[in-house]
Coordinates of C-alpha atoms and ligand atoms in Angstrom, one line a residue:
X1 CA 167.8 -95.7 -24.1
X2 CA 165.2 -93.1 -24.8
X3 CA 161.2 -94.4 -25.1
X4 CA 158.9 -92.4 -27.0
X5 CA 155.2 -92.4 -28.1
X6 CA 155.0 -90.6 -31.7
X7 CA 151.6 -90.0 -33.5
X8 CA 150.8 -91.9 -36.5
X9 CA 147.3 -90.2 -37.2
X10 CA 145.3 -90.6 -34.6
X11 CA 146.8 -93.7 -32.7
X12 CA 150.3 -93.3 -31.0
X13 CA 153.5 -96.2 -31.6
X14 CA 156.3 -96.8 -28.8
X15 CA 159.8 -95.8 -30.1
X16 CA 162.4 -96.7 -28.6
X17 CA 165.8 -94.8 -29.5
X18 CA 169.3 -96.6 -28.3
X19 CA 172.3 -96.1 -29.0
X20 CA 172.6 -99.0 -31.4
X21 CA 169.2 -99.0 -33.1
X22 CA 165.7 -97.7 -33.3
X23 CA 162.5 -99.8 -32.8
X24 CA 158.6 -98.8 -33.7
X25 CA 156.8 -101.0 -31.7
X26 CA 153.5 -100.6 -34.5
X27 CA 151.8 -102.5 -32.2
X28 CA 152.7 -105.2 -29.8
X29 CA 153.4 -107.7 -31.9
X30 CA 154.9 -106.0 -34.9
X31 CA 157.9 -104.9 -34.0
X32 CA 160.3 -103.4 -37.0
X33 CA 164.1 -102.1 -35.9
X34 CA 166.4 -99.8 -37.9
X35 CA 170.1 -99.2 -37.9
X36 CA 171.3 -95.4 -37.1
X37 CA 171.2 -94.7 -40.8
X38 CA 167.8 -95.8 -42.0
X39 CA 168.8 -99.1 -42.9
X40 CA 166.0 -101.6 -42.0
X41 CA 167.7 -104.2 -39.6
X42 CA 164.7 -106.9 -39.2
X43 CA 161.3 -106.9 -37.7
X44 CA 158.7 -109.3 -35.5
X45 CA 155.6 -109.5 -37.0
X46 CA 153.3 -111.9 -35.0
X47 CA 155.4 -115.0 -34.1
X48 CA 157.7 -114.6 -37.0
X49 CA 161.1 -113.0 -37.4
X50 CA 162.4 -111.6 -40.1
X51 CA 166.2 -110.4 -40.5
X52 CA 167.6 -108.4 -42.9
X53 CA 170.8 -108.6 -44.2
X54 CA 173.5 -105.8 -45.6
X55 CA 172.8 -107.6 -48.8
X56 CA 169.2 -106.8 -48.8
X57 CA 168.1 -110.6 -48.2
X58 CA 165.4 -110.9 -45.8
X59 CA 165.5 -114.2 -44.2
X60 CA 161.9 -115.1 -42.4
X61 CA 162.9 -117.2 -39.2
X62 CA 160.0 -119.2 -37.3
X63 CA 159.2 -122.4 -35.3
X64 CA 156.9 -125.6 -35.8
X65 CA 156.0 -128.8 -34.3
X66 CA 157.5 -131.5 -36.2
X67 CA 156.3 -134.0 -33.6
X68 CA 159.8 -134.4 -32.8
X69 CA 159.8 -130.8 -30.8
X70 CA 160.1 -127.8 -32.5
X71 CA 161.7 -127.3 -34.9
X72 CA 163.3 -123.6 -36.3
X73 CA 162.7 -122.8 -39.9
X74 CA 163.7 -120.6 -41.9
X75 CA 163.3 -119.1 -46.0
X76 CA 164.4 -116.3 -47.6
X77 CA 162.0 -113.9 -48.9
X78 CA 161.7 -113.5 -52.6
X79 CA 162.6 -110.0 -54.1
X80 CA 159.3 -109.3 -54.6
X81 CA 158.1 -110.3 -51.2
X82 CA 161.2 -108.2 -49.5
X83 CA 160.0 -105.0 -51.3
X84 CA 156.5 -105.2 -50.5
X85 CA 157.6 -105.5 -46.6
X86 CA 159.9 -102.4 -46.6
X87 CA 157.7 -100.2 -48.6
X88 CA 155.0 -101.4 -45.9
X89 CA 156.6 -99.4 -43.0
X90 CA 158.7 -96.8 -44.9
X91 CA 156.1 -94.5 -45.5
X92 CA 154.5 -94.7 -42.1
X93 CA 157.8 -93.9 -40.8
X94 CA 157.1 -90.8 -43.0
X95 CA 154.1 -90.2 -41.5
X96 CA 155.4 -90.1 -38.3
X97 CA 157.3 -86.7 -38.8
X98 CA 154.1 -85.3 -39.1
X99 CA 153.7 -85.6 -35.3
X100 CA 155.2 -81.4 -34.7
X101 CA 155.4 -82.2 -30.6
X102 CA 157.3 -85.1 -30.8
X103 CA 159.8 -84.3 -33.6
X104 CA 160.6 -81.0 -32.0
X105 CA 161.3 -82.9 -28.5
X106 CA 163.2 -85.4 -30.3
X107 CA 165.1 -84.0 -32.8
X108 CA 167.3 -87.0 -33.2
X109 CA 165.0 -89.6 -33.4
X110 CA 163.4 -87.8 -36.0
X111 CA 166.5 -87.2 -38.2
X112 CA 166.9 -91.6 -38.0
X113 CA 163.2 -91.6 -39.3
X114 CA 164.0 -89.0 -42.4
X115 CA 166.7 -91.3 -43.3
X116 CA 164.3 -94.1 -42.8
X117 CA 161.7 -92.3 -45.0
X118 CA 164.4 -92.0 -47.6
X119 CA 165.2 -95.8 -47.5
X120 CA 163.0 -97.1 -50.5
X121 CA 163.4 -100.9 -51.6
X122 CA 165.3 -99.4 -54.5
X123 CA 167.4 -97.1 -52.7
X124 CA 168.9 -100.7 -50.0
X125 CA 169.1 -102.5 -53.4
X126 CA 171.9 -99.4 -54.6
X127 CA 173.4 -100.1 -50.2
X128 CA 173.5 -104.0 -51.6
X129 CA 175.4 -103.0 -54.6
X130 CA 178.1 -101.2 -52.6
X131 CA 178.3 -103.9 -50.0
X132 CA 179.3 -106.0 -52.7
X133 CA 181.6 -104.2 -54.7
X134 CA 183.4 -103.8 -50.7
X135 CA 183.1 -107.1 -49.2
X136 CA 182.1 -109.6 -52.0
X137 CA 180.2 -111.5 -49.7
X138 CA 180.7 -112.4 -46.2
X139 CA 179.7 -116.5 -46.3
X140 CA 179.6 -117.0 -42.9
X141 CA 180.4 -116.0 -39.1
X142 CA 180.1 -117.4 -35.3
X143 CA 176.8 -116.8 -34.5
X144 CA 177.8 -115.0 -31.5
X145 CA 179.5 -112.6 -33.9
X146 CA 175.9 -111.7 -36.3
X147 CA 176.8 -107.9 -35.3
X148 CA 180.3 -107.6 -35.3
X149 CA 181.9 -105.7 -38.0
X150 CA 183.4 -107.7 -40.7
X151 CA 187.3 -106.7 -41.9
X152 CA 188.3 -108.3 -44.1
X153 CA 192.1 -108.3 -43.6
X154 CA 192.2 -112.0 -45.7
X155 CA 190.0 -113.2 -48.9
X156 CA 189.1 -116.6 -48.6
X157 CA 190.4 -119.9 -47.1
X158 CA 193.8 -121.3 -47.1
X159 CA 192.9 -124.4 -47.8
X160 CA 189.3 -124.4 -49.4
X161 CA 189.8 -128.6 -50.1
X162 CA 187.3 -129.6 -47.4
X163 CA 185.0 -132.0 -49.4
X164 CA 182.1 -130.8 -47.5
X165 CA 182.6 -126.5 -47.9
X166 CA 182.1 -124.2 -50.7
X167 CA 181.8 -121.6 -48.6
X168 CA 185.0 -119.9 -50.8
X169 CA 185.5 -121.8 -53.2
X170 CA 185.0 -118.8 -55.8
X171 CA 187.5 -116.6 -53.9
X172 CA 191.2 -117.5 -54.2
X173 CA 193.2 -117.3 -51.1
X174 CA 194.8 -113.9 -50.7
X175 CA 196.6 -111.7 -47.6
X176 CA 195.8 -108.0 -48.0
X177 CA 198.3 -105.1 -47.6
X178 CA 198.5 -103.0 -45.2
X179 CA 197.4 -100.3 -47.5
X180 CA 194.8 -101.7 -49.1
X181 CA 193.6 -102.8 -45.3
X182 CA 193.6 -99.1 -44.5
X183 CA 191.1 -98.3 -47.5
X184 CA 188.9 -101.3 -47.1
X185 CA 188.4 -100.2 -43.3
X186 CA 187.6 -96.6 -44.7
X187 CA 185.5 -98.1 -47.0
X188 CA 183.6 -99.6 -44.4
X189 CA 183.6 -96.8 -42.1
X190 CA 181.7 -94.8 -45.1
X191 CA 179.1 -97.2 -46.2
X192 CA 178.1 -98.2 -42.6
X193 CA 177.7 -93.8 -41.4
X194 CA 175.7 -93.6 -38.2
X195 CA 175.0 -97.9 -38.5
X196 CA 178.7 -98.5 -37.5
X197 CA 177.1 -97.8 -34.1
X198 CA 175.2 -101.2 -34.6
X199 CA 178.4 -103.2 -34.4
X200 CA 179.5 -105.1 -31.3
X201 CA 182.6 -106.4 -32.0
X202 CA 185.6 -107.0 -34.7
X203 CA 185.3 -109.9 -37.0
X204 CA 188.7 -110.3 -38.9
X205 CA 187.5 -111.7 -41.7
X206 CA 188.0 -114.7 -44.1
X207 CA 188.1 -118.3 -43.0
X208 CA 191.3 -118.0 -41.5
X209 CA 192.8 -114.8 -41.3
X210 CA 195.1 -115.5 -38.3
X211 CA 197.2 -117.5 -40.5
X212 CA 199.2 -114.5 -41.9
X213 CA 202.7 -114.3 -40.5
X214 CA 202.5 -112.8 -37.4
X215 CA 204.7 -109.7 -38.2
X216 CA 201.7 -109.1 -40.7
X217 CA 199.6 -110.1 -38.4
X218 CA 200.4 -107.5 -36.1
X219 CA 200.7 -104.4 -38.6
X220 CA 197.1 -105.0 -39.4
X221 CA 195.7 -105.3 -36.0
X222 CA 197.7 -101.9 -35.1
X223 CA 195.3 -100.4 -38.4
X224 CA 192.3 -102.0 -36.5
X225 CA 193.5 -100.2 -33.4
X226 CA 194.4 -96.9 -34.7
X227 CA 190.9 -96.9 -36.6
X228 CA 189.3 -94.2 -34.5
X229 CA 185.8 -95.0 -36.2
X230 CA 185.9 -98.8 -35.6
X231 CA 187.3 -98.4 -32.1
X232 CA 184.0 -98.4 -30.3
X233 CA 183.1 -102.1 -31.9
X234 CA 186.6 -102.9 -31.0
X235 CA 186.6 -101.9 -27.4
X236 CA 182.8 -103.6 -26.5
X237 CA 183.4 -106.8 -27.7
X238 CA 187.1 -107.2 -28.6
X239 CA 188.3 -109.3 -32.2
X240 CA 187.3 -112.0 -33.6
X241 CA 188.5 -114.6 -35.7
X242 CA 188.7 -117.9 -37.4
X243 CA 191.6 -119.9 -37.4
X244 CA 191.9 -123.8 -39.1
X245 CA 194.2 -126.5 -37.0
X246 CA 196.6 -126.7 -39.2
X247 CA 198.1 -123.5 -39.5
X248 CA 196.9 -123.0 -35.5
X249 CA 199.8 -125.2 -34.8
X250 CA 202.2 -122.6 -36.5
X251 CA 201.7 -119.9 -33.9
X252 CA 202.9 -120.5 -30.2
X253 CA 201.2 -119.0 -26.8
X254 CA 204.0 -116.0 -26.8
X255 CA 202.5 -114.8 -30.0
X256 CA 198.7 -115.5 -29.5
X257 CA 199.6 -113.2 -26.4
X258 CA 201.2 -110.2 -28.2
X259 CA 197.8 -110.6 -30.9
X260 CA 195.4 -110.6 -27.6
X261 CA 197.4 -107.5 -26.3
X262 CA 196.2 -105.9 -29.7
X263 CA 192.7 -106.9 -28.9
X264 CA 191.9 -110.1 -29.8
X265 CA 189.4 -111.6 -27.4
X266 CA 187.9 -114.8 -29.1
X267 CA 189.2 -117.7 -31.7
X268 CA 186.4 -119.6 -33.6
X269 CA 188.1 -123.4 -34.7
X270 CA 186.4 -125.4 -37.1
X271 CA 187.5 -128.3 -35.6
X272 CA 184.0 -130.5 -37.0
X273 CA 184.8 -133.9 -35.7
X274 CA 187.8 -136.1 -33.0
X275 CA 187.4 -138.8 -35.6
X276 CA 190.6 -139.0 -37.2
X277 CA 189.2 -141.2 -40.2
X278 CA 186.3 -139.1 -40.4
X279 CA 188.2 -136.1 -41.0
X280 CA 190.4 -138.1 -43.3
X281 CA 187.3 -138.8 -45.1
X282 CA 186.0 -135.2 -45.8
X283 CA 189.8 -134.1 -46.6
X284 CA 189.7 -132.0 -43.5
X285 CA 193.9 -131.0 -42.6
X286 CA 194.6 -131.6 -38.7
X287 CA 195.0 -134.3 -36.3
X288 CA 193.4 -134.8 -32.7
X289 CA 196.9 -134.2 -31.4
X290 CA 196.9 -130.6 -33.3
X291 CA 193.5 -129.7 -31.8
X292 CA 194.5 -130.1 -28.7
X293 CA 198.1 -128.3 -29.2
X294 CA 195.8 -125.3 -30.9
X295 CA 193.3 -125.3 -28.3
X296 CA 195.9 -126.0 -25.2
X297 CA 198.2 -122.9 -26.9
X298 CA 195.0 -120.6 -27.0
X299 CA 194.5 -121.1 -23.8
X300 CA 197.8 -120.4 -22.0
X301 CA 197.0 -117.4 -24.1
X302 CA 194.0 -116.6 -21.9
X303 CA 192.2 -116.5 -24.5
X304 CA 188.4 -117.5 -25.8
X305 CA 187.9 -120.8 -27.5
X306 CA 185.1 -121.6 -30.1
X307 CA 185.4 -125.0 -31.2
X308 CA 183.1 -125.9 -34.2
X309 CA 181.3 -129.5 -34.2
X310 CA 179.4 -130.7 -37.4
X311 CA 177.2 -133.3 -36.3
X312 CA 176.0 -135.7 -38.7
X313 CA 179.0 -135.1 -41.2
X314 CA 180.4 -139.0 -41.6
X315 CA 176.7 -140.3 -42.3
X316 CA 175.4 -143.5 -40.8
X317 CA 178.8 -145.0 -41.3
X318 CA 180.5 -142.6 -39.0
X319 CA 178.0 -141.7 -36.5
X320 CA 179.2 -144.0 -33.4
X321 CA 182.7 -143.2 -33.6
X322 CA 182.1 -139.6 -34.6
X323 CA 180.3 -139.0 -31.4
X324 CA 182.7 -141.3 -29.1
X325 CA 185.9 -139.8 -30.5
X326 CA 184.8 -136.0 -30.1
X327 CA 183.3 -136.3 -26.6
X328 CA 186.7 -137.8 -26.4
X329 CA 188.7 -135.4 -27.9
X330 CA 186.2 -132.8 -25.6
X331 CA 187.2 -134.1 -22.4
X332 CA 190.6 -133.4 -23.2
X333 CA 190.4 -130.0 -24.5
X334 CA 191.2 -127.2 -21.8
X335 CA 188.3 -125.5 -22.1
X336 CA 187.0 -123.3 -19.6
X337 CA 183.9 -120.8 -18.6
X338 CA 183.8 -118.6 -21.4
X339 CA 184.2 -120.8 -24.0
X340 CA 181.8 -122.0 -26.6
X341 CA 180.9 -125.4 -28.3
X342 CA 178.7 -125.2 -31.2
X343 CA 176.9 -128.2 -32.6
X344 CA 176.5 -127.5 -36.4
X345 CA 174.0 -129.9 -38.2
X346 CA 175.9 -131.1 -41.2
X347 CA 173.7 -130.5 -44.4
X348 CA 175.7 -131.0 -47.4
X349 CA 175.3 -128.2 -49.9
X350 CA 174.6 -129.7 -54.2
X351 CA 177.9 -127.8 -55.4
X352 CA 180.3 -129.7 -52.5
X353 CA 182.2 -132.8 -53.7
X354 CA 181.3 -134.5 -50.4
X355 CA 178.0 -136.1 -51.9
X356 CA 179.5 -137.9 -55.1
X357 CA 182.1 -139.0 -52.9
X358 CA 180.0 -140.4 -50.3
X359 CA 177.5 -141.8 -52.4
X360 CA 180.7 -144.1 -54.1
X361 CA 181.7 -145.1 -50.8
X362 CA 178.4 -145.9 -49.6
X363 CA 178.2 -143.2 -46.9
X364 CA 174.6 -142.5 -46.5
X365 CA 173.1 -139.2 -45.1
X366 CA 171.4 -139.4 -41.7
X367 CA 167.8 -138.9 -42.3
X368 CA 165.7 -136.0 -40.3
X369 CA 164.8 -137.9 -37.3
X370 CA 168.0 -139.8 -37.4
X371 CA 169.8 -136.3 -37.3
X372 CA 167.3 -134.7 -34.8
X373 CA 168.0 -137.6 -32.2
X374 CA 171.6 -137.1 -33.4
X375 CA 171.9 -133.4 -32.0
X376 CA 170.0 -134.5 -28.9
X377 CA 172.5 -137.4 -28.2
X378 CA 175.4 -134.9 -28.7
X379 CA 174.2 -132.3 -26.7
X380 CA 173.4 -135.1 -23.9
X381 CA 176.6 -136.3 -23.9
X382 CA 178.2 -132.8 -24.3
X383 CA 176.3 -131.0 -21.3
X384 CA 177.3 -134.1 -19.4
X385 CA 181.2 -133.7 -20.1
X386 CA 181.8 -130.1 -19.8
X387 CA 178.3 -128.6 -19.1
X388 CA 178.9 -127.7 -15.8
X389 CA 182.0 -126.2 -16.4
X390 CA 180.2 -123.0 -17.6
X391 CA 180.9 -123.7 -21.4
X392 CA 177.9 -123.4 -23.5
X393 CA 176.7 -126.1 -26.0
X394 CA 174.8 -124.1 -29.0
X395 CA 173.0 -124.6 -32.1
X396 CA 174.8 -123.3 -35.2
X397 CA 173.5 -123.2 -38.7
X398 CA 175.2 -122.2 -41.8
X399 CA 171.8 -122.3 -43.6
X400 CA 170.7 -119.2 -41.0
X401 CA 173.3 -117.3 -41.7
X402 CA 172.7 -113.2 -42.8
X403 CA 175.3 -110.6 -42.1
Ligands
SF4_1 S1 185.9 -126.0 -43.8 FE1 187.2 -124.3 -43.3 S2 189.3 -125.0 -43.8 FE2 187.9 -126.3 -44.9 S3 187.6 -125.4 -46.9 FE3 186.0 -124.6 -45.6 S4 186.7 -122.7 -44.8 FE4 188.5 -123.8 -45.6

């Protein structure tokens, strides 16, 4: 990491110039970061964060008392709002090439901040446009994965009958060919340039791209490996994936194995809930006895586990036995240092069947203090069972989700 002081007129700004990103500390507390290429990656601006994604929505992250604790909020910007914030810094970006001495003693830093100065709201609106035409969208990832780089080697979920996800419902179910993988990963290579060096990790992207047959399976992951470009995300923080119970059960330890020799370091399950009628309910495929088989397999894989919790899903009806049955199912789950429980707080989207079903059956939603002392009790019991075992219990929200 290199730490500079430019000249903006007559005051000077801390730049700090890594590897993965710039930042122009403006003043102490208004921070604003940029990816290698110009792109504008997020900012602090007094207490608030603000991220922005490859889609060019700027979500504005911050925390208030709710008398409850505090509570994290967040909004997205409107367009309007967005462009007024990046045409705030762009041009005193620009103004910091007029600093001679410094551009001349860092002539890299100053080649970020031309691209930078050449970022106008218009010009990330034309990025969005080709992010889309390459990825579609990208609903939704671990949050310990917010920087990896997305591959898609899948489009959308095998399943997509959950009553509670719509996360894909507009994207049919489809396994890509080794081909077209090849040009997608080009494709992303391009658009990303110098901001590939931003990227942390692999995602292997949709919902459950491990479900391709394995001999697939493995001609793809060779692409990923022989990708000379994406091989520095790859080697930092390994591949990533998704995977759904029920066609976890499919694949046995021998062949997790061979797909963790080609990299794979982490498995994220959706796993939501040990209540059997619970997951009946939402129409959710699996059985405690195939968590446990995916989870147990996994693991005599060596590799990491994710396993997804959505707390609050079956309502006031469910919420005794939803809790019981999954620190149940928990305690029985091999899990181990490394691995990561996240406690997602259900919040059932309009366009989901889940709440015309569970308003016939009488399943009411738990209301805000209900759910906060919900994800409290959780976590309680949670930390209690495996805490100590060095697996971390974290918040996840699908809401806060930007990639
Ligand atoms: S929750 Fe997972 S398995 Fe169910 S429809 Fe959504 S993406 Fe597919």
């Amino acid at each position: 990491m290199a730490l500079w002081n430019w000249k903006l007129r007559n005051r000077l700004v801390l730049v700090s110039h890594k590897p993965t990103a710039v930042t122009i500390s403006f003043t102490q507390r208004e921070l604003v970061t940029y990816d290698l290429a110009g792109r504008l990656l997020g900012m602090y601006q007094d207490g608030t964060h603000l991220r922005r994604g490859l889609d060019n929505s700027i979500q504005k992250r911050w925390r208030t008392e709710t008398g409850l604790g505090t509570d994290l909020q967040q909004q997205l910007l409107t367009p309007w709002q967005a462009r007024e914030l990046v045409e705030k810094y762009r041009p005193q970006v620009a103004l910091l090439l007029e600093d001679q001495a410094s551009r001349e003693s860092c002539p890299e830093t100053a080649a970020v901040f031309r691209r930078i100065a050449g970022y106008s709201y218009e010009h990330l609106q034309d990025s969005a446009s080709e992010f889309h035409q390459i990825y579609g969208h990208v609903p939704i990832l671990p949050p310990d994965q917010y920087r990896a780089l997305v591959l898609q080697a899948t489009d959308g979920c095998t399943y997509n009958r959950c009553t509670f996800c719509t996360l894909y419902r507009d994207k049919p179910f489809m396994v890509h060919d080794p081909d077209e993988f090849r040009r997608h990963i080009d494709r992303v290579v391009s658009f990303l340039g110098a901001g590939l060096s931003y990227r942390n990790s692999v995602f292997l992207g949709d919902a459950n791209a491990l479900a391709i047959s394995q001999e697939r399976l493995i001609e793809l992951l060779e692409i990923v490996r022989t990708a000379s470009d994406v091989r520095p995300a790859l080697d930092s923080g390994g591949l990533h994936a998704f995977l759904d119970i029920y066609t976890g059960v499919r694949k046995n330890a021998a062949q997790y194995s061979a797909l963790k020799e080609l990299g794979l370091r982490r498995v994220s399950l959706g796993v939501e809930s040990g209540c059997e009628a619970l997951l009946e309910f939402v129409q959710k495929p699996g059985t405690r006895e195939d968590i446990i088989k995916v989870v147990s397999t996994l693991k005599a894989a060596q590799l990491a586990v994710v396993v997804i919790l959505m707390v609050g899903l079956g309502g006031q009806r469910f919420s005794q036995e939803h809790l019981e049955d999954t620190v149940s199912l928990v305690r029985s789950l091999p899990l181990a240092k490394g691995d990561i429980i996240y406690l997602s707080r259900f919040e059932p989207t309009p366009q989901a069947p889940y709440l015309s079903i569970a308003a016939a059956q009488g399943v009411r939603p738990l209301s805000p203090p209900a759910m906060h002392d919900e994800i409290r009790r959780w976590k309680t019991l949670l930390d209690r069972e495996v805490g100590r075992q060095g697996i971390k219990i974290s918040p996840y929200s699908f809401q806060r989700f930007v990639y």
